[in-house]
PDB file of C-alpha atoms in Angstrom:
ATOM      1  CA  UNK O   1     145.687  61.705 231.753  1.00 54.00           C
ATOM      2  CA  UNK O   2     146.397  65.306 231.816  1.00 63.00           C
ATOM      3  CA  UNK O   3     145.541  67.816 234.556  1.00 88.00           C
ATOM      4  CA  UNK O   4     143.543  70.041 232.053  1.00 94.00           C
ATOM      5  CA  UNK O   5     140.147  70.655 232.463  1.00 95.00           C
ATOM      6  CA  UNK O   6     137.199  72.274 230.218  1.00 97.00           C
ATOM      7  CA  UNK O   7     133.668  73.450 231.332  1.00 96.00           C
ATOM      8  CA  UNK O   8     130.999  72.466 230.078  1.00 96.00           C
ATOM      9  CA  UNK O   9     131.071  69.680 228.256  1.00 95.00           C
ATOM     10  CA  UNK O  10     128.229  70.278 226.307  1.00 96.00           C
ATOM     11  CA  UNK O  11     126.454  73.437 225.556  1.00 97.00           C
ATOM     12  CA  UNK O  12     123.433  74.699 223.766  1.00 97.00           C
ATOM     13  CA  UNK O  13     122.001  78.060 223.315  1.00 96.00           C
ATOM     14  CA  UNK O  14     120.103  80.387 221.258  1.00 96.00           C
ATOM     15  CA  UNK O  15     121.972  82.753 218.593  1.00 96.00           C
ATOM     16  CA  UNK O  16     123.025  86.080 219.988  1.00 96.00           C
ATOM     17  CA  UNK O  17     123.813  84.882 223.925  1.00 95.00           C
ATOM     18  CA  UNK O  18     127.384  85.505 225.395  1.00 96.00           C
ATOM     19  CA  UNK O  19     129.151  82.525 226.778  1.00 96.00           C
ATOM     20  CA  UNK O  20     132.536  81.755 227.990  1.00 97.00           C
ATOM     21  CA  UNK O  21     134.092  78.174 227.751  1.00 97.00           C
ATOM     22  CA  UNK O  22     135.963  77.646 230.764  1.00 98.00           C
ATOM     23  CA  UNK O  23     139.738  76.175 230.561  1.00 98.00           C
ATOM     24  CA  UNK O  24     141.800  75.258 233.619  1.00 97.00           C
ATOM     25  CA  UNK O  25     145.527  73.007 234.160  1.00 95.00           C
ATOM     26  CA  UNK O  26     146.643  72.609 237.545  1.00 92.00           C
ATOM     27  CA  UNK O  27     150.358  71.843 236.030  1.00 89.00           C
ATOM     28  CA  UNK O  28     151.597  75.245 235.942  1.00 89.00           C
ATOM     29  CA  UNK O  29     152.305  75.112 231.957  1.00 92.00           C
ATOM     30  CA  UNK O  30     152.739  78.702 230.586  1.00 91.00           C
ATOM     31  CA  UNK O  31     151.673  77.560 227.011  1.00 92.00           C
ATOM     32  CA  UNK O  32     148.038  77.539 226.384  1.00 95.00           C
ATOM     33  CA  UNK O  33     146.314  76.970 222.990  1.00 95.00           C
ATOM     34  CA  UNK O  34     142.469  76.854 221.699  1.00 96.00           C
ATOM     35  CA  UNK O  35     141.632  74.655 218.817  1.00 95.00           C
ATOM     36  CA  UNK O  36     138.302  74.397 216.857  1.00 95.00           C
ATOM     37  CA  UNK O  37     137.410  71.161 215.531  1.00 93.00           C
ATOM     38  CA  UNK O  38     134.420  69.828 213.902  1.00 90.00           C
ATOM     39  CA  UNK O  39     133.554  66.265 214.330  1.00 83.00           C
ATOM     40  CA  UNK O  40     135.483  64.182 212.667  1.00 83.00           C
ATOM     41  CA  UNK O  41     137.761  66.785 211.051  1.00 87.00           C
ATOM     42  CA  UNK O  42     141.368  68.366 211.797  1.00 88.00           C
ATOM     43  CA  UNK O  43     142.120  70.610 214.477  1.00 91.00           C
ATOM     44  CA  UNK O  44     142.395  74.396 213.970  1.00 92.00           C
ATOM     45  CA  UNK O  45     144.268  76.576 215.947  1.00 93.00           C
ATOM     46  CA  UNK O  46     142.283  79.887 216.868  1.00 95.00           C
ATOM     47  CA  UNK O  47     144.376  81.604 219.731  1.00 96.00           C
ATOM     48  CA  UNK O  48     147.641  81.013 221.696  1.00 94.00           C
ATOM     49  CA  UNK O  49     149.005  82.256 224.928  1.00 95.00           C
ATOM     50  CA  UNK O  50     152.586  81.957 225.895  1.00 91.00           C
ATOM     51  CA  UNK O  51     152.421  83.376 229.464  1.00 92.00           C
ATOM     52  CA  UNK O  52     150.185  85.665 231.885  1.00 95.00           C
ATOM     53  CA  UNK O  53     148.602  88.850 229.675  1.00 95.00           C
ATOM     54  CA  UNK O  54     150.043  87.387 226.455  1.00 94.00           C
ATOM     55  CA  UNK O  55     147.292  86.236 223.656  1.00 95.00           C
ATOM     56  CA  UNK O  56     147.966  85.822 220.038  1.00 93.00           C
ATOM     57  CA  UNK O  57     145.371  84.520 217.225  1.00 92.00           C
ATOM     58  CA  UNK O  58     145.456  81.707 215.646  1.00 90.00           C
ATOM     59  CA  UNK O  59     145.326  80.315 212.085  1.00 84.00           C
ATOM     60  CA  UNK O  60     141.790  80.486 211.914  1.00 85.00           C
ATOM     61  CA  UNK O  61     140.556  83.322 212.190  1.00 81.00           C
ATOM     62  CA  UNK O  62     137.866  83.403 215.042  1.00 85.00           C
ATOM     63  CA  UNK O  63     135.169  85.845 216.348  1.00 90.00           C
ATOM     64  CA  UNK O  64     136.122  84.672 219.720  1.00 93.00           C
ATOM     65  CA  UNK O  65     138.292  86.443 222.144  1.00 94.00           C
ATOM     66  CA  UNK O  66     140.756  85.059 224.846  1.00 96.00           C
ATOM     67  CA  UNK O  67     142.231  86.050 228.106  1.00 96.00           C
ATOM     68  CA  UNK O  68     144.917  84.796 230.600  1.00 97.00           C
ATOM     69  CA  UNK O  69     145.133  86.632 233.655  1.00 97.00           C
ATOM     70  CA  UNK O  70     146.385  83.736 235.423  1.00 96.00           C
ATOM     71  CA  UNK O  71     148.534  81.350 234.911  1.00 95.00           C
ATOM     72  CA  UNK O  72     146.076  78.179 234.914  1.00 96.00           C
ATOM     73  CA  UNK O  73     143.365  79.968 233.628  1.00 97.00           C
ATOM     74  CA  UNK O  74     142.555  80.556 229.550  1.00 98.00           C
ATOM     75  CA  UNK O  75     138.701  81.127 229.201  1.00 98.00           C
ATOM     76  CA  UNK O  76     137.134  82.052 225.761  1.00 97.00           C
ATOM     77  CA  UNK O  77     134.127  83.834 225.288  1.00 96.00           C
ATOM     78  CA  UNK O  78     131.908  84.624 222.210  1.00 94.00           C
ATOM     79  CA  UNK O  79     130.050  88.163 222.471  1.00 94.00           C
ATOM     80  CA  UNK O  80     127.168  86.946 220.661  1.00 94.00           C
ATOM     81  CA  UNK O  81     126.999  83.308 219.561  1.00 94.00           C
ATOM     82  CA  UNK O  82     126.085  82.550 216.097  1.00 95.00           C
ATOM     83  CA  UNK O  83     124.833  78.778 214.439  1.00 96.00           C
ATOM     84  CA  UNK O  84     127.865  78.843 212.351  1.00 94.00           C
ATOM     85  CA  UNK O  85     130.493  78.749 215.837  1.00 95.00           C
ATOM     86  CA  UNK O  86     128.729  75.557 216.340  1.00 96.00           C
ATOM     87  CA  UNK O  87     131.759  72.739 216.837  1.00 95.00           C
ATOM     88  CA  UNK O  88     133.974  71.628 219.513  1.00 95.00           C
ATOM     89  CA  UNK O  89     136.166  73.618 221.214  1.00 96.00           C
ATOM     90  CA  UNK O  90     139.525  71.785 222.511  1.00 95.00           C
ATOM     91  CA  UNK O  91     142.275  73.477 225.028  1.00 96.00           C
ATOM     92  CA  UNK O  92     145.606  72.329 225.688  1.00 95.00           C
ATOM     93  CA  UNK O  93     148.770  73.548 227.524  1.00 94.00           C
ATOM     94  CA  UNK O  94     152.378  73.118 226.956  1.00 90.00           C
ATOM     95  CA  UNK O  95     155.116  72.966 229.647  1.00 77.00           C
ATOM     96  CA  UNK O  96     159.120  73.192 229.129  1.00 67.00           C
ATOM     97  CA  UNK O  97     160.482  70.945 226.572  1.00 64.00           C
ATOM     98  CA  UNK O  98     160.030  69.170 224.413  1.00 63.00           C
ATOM     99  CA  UNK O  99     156.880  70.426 225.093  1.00 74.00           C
ATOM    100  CA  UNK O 100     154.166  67.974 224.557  1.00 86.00           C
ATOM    101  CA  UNK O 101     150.507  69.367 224.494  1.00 91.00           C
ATOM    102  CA  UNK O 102     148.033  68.007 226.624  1.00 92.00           C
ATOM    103  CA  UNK O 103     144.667  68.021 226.069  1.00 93.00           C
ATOM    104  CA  UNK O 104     141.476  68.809 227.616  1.00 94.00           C
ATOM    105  CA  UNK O 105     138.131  66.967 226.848  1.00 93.00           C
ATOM    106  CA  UNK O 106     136.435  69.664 225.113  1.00 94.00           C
ATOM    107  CA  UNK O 107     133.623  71.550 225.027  1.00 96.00           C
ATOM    108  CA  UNK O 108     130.703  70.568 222.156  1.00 95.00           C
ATOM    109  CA  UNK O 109     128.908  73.607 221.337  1.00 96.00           C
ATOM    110  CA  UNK O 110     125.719  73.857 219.766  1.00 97.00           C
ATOM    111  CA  UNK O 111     124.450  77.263 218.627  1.00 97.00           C
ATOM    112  CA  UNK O 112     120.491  77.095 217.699  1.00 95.00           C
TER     113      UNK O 112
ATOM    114  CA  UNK Q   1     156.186  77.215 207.553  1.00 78.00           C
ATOM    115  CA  UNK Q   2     155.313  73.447 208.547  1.00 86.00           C
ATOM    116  CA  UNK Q   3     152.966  71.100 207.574  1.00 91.00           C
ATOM    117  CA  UNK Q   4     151.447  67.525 208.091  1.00 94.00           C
ATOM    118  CA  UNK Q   5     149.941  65.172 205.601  1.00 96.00           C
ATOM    119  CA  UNK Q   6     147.559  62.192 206.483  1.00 97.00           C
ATOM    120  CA  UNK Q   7     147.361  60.511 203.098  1.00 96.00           C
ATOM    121  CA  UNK Q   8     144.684  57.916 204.359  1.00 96.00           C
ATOM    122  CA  UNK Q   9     141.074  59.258 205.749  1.00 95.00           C
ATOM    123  CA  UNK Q  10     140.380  55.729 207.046  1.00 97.00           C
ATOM    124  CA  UNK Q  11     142.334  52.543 207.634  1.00 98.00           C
ATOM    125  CA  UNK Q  12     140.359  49.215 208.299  1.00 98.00           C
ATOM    126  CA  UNK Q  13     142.295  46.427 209.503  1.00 98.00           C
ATOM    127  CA  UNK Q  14     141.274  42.545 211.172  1.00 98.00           C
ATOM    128  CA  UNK Q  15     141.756  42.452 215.210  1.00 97.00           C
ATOM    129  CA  UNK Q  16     145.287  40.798 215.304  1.00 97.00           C
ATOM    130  CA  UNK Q  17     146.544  41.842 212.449  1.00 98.00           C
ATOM    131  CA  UNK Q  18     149.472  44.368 211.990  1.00 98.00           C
ATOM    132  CA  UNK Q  19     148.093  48.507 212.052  1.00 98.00           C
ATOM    133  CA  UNK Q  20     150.081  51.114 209.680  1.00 98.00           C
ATOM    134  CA  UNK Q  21     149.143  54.885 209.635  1.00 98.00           C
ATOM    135  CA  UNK Q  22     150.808  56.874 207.773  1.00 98.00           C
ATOM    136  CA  UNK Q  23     152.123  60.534 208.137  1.00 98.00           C
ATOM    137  CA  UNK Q  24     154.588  62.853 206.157  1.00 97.00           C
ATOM    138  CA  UNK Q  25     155.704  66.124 207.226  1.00 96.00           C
ATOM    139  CA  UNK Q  26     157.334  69.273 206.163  1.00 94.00           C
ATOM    140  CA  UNK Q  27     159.741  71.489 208.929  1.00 90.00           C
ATOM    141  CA  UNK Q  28     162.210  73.692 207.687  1.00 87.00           C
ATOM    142  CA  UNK Q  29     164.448  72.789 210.871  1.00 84.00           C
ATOM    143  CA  UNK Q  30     164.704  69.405 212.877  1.00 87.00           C
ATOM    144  CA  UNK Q  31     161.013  68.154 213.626  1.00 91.00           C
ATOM    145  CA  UNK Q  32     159.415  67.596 216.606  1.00 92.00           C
ATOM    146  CA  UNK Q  33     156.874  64.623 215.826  1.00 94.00           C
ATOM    147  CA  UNK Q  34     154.048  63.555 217.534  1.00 95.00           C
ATOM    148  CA  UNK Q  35     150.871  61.362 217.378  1.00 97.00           C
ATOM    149  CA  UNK Q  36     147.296  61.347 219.456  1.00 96.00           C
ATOM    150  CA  UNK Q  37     144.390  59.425 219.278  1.00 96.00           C
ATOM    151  CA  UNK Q  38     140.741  61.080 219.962  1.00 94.00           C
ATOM    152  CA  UNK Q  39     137.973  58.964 221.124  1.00 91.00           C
ATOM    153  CA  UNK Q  40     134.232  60.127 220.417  1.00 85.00           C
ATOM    154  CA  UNK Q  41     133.421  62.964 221.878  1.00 79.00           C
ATOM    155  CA  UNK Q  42     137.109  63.048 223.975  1.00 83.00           C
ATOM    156  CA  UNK Q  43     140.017  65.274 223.518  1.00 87.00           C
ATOM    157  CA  UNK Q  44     142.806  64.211 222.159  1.00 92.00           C
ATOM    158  CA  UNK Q  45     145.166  62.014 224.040  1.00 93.00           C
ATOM    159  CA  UNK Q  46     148.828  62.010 223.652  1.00 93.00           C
ATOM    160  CA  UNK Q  47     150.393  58.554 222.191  1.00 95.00           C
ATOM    161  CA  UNK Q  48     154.325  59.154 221.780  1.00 94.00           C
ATOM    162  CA  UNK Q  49     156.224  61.747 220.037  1.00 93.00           C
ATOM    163  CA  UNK Q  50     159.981  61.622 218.692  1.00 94.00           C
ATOM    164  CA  UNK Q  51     162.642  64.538 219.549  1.00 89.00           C
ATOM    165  CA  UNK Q  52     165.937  63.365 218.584  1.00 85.00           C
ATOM    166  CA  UNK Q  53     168.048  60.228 218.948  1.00 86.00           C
ATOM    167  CA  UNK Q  54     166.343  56.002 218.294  1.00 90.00           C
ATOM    168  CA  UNK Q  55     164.401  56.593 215.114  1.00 92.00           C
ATOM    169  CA  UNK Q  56     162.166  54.019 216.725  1.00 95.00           C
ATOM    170  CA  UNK Q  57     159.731  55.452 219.775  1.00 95.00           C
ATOM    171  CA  UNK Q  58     157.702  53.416 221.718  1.00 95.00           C
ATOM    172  CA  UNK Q  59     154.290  54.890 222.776  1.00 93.00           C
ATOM    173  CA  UNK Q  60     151.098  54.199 224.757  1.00 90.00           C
ATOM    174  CA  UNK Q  61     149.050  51.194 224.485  1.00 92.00           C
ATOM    175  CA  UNK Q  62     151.514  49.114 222.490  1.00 95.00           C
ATOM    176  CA  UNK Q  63     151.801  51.665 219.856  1.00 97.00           C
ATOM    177  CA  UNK Q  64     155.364  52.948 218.849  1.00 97.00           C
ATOM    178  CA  UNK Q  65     156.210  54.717 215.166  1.00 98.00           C
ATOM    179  CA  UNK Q  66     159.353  55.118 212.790  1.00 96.00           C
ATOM    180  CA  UNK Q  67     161.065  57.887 212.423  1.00 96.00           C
ATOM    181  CA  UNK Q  68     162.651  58.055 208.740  1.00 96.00           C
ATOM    182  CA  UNK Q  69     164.425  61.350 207.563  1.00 94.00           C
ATOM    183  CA  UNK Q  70     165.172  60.694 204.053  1.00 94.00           C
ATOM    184  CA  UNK Q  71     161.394  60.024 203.722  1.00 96.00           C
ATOM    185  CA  UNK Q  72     160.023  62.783 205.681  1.00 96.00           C
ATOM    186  CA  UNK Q  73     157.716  59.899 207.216  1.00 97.00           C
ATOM    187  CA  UNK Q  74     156.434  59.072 210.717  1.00 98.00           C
ATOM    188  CA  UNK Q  75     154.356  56.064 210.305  1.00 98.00           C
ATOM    189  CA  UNK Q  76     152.365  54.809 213.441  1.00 98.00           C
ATOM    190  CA  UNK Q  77     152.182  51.102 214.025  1.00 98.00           C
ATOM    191  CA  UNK Q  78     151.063  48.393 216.312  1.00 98.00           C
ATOM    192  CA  UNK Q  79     151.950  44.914 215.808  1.00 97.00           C
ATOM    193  CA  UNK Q  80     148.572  43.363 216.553  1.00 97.00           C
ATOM    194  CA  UNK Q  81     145.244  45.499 216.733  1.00 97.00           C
ATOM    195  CA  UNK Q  82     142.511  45.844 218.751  1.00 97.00           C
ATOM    196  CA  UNK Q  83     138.744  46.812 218.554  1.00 96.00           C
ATOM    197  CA  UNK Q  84     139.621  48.942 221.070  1.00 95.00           C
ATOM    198  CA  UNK Q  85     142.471  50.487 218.829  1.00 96.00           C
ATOM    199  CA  UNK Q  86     139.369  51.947 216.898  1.00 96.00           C
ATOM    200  CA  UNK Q  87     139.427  55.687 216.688  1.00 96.00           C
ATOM    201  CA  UNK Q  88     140.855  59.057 215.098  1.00 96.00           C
ATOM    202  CA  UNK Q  89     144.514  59.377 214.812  1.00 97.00           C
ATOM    203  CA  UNK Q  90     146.200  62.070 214.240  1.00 97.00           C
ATOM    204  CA  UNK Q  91     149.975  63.173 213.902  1.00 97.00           C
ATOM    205  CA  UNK Q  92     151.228  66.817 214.486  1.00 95.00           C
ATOM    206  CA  UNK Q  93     154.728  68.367 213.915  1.00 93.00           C
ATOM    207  CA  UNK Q  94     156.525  71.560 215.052  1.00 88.00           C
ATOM    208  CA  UNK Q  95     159.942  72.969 214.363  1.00 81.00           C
ATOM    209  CA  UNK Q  96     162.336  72.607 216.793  1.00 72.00           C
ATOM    210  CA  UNK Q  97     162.840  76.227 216.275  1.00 70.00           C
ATOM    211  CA  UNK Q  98     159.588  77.462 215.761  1.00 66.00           C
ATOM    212  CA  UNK Q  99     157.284  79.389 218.560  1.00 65.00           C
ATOM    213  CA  UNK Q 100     156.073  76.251 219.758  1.00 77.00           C
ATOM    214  CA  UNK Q 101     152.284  76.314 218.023  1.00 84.00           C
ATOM    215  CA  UNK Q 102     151.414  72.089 216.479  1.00 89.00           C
ATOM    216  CA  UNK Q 103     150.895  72.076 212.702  1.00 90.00           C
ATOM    217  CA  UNK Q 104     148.100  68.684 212.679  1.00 93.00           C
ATOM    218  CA  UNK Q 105     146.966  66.958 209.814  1.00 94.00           C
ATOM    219  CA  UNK Q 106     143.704  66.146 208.919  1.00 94.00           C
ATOM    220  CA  UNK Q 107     143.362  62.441 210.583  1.00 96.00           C
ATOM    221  CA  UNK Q 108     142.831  59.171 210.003  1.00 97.00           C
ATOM    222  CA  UNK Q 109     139.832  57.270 211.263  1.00 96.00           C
ATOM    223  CA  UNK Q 110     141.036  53.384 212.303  1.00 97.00           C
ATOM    224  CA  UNK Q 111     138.672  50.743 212.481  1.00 97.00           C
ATOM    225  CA  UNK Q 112     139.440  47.522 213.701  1.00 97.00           C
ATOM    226  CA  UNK Q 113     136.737  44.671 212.876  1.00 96.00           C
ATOM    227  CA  UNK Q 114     136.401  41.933 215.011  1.00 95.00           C
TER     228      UNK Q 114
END
């Protein structure tokens, strides 16, 4: 198992709160990645980090936003959540080659 | 640009008998090749992955896949299956020259009857 974690697990809240899905790895990776994925289905890629204050967007386009001011941390936070950004929300991180992602558990969001 | 192709949604084989999932790719330089497997409800977990060299990996949990260039194919594979085997399998390439972001295809769902 992988030294990535993801808080919460499970989340459910009205439409229009702000929340932040919490991603940590304790294995000093510089490579960080979000994917969306709903049950079942393939993983999309909505934002990317390569290092500290470096954030790109994904293939998906996402109204999410993303920040790494550390190292081992990669939150992402929706201003105002919506039923249609319910899914799961996966991180991973990369280290140096041949870089293999690792995954955290995810976080199931429900949006009501 | 890169891409993955899972040309089976769902695979059911007999406990002890031989498990094939199939995967194609397309990488305009050398692939890097990879599979997971995601339990309910679980991230995914990492099962082997080929770089260069033995065309033949050998993974996790008695898993191991074929590497075969002229077919553009990376076919997962374990000799005798297990209920436990049962889950979502997916296989992901990136170019060995690309900025290091996973193309994934869309996964295969493995059921293994008792």
């Amino acid at each position: 198992e992988a030294d990535i974690y993801q808080t919460p697990r499970y989340l459910v809240i009205g439409t229009g709160k702000k929340i932040t899905l919490e991603c940590s790895q304790t294995m000093g990776h510089d490579k960080m990645y979000w994917y969306q994925q709903d049950p079942g289905m393939e993983l999309h890629l909505i934002h990317y980090s390569y290092g500290v204050n470096s954030t790109e967007k994904g293939d998906l386009s996402s109204e999410s936003t993303v920040s790494r001011i550390r190292t081992e941390h990669f939150p992402l936070t929706l201003e105002s959540a919506r039923p249609s950004h319910t899914s799961q929300y996966l991180c991973a991180s990369t280290g140096g080659p041949p870089d293999t992602q690792y995954f955290g558990p995810g976080t199931r969001l429900t949006v009501l | 640009a890169q891409s993955v192709a899972q040309p089976e949604d769902q695979v059911n084989v007999a406990e002890g008998n031989p498990l094939t999932v199939k995967c194609t790719y397309s990488v305009s330089g050398n692939p890097y090749l990879f599979w997971y497997v995601q339990y309910p409800n679980r991230g995914l977990q990492f099962l082997l992955k080929y770089i260069t060299g033995d065309n033949l990996v050998k993974g996790s949990y008695g898993f191991e896949a074929e590497f075969n260039k002229s077919q553009t194919s990376f076919h997962l594979k374990k000799p005798s299956a297990l209920v436990s085997d049962s889950a979502l399998y997916f296989c992901a390439v990136r170019d060995s020259i690309n900025d290091y972001k996973l193309s994934f295809g869309a996964g295969t769902t493995v059921t293994v009857r008792a």
